[in-house]
Every structure is written in C-alpha cells, then in structure tokens.
CSV table of C-alpha atoms in Angstrom, one decimal:
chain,number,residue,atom,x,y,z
A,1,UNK,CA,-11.8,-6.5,0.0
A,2,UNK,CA,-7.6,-6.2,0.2
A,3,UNK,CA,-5.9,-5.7,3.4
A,4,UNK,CA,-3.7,-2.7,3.3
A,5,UNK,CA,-0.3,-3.2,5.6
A,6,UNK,CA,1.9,-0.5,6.5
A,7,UNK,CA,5.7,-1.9,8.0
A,8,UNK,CA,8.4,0.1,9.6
A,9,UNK,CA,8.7,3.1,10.8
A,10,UNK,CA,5.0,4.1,9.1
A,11,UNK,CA,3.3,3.3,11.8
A,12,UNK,CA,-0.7,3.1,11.1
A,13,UNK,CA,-3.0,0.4,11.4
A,14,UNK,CA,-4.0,-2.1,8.8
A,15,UNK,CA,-6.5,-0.9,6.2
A,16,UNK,CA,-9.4,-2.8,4.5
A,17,UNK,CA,-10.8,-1.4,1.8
A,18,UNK,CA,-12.6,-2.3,-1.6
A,19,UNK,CA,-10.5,-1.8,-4.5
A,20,UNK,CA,-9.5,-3.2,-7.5
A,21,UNK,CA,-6.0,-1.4,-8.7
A,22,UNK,CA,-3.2,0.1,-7.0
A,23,UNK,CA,-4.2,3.2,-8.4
A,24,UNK,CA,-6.8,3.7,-6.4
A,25,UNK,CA,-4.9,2.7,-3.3
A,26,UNK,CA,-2.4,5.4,-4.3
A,27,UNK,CA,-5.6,8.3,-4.6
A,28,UNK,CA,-6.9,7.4,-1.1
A,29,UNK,CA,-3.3,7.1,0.4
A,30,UNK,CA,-2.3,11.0,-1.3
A,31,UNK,CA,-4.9,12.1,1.1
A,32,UNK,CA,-3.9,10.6,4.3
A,33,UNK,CA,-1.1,13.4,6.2
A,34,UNK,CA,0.5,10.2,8.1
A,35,UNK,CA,0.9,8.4,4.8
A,36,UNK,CA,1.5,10.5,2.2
A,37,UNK,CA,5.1,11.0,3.1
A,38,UNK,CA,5.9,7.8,2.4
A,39,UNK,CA,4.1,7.2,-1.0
A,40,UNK,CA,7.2,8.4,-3.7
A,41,UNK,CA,9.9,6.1,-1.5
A,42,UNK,CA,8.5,3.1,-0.6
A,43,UNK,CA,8.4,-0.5,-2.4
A,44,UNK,CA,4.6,-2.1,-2.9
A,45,UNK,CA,4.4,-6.0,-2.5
A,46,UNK,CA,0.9,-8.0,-3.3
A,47,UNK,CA,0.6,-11.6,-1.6
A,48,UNK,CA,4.8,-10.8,-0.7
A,49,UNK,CA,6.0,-10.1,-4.4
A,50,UNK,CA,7.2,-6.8,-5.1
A,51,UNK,CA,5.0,-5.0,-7.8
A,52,UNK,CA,6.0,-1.4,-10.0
A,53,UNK,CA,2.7,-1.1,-11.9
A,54,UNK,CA,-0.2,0.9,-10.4
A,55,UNK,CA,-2.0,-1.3,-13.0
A,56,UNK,CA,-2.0,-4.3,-11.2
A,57,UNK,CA,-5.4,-6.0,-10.7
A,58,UNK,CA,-6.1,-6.7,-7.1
A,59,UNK,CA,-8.4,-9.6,-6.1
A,60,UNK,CA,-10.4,-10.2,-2.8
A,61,UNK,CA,-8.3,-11.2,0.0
A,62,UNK,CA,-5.0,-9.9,-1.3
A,63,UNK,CA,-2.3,-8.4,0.9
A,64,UNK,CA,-0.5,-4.7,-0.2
A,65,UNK,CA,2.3,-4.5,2.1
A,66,UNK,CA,4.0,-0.5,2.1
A,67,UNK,CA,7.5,-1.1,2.8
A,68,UNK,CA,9.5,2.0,3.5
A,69,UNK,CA,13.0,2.0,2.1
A,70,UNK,CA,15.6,1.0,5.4
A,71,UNK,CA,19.1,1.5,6.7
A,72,UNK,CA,21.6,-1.3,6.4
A,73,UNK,CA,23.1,-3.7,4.2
C-alpha cells in the first residue's frame, strides 16, 4: 500500500491505494475530474525525491507527493 499526497492548491484528501508503478497511479488519477487537471503540470516526488519515470517501482509504505508547479522565485 503507497500513500498518495496532493499539496497546494489541489486540494483532495490523501489516497491509499495498492500499486506498484506510477503508471498505474497516472490511469486512476486520468479519471478523477478534481485531479486530472493537474496531471501534465505537476512534479512527482517518492519518499521526497523528485522522480520523471512512470517506471519507477513503488514499494509498501512509500509516499507520492503531486506538487503543482507555484508562483515565486
């Protein structure tokens, strides 16, 4: 089980679910109206390191954190 986070301005409660890729994350988030938005612009971090591949392998108990891109320097 991974704990799904959402910061900012996204605004939904934290997710559990049972995957093992982000990937799948990204399928089950497409269909979500109050996430789906977000999915092209935000950054991905697992266990607070910033990730790019979809690929990664997720383990139980790992953290995804969504964070939306912000204004500012």
């Amino acid at each position: 089980m991974v704990k799904v986070e959402f910061l900012g301005p996204i605004n939904k409660e934290d997710l559990s679910l049972e995957i093992s890729n982000l990937s799948q994350l990204s399928e089950i988030l497409k269909n979500d109206n109050s996430v789906s938005n977000w999915l092209e612009t935000c950054a991905v971090a697992v266990n607070d390191t910033l990730v790019i591949s979809k690929d990664v392998i997720l383990n139980d108990g790992d953290r995804i954190s969504l964070l939306p891109p912000v204004c500012g320097g």
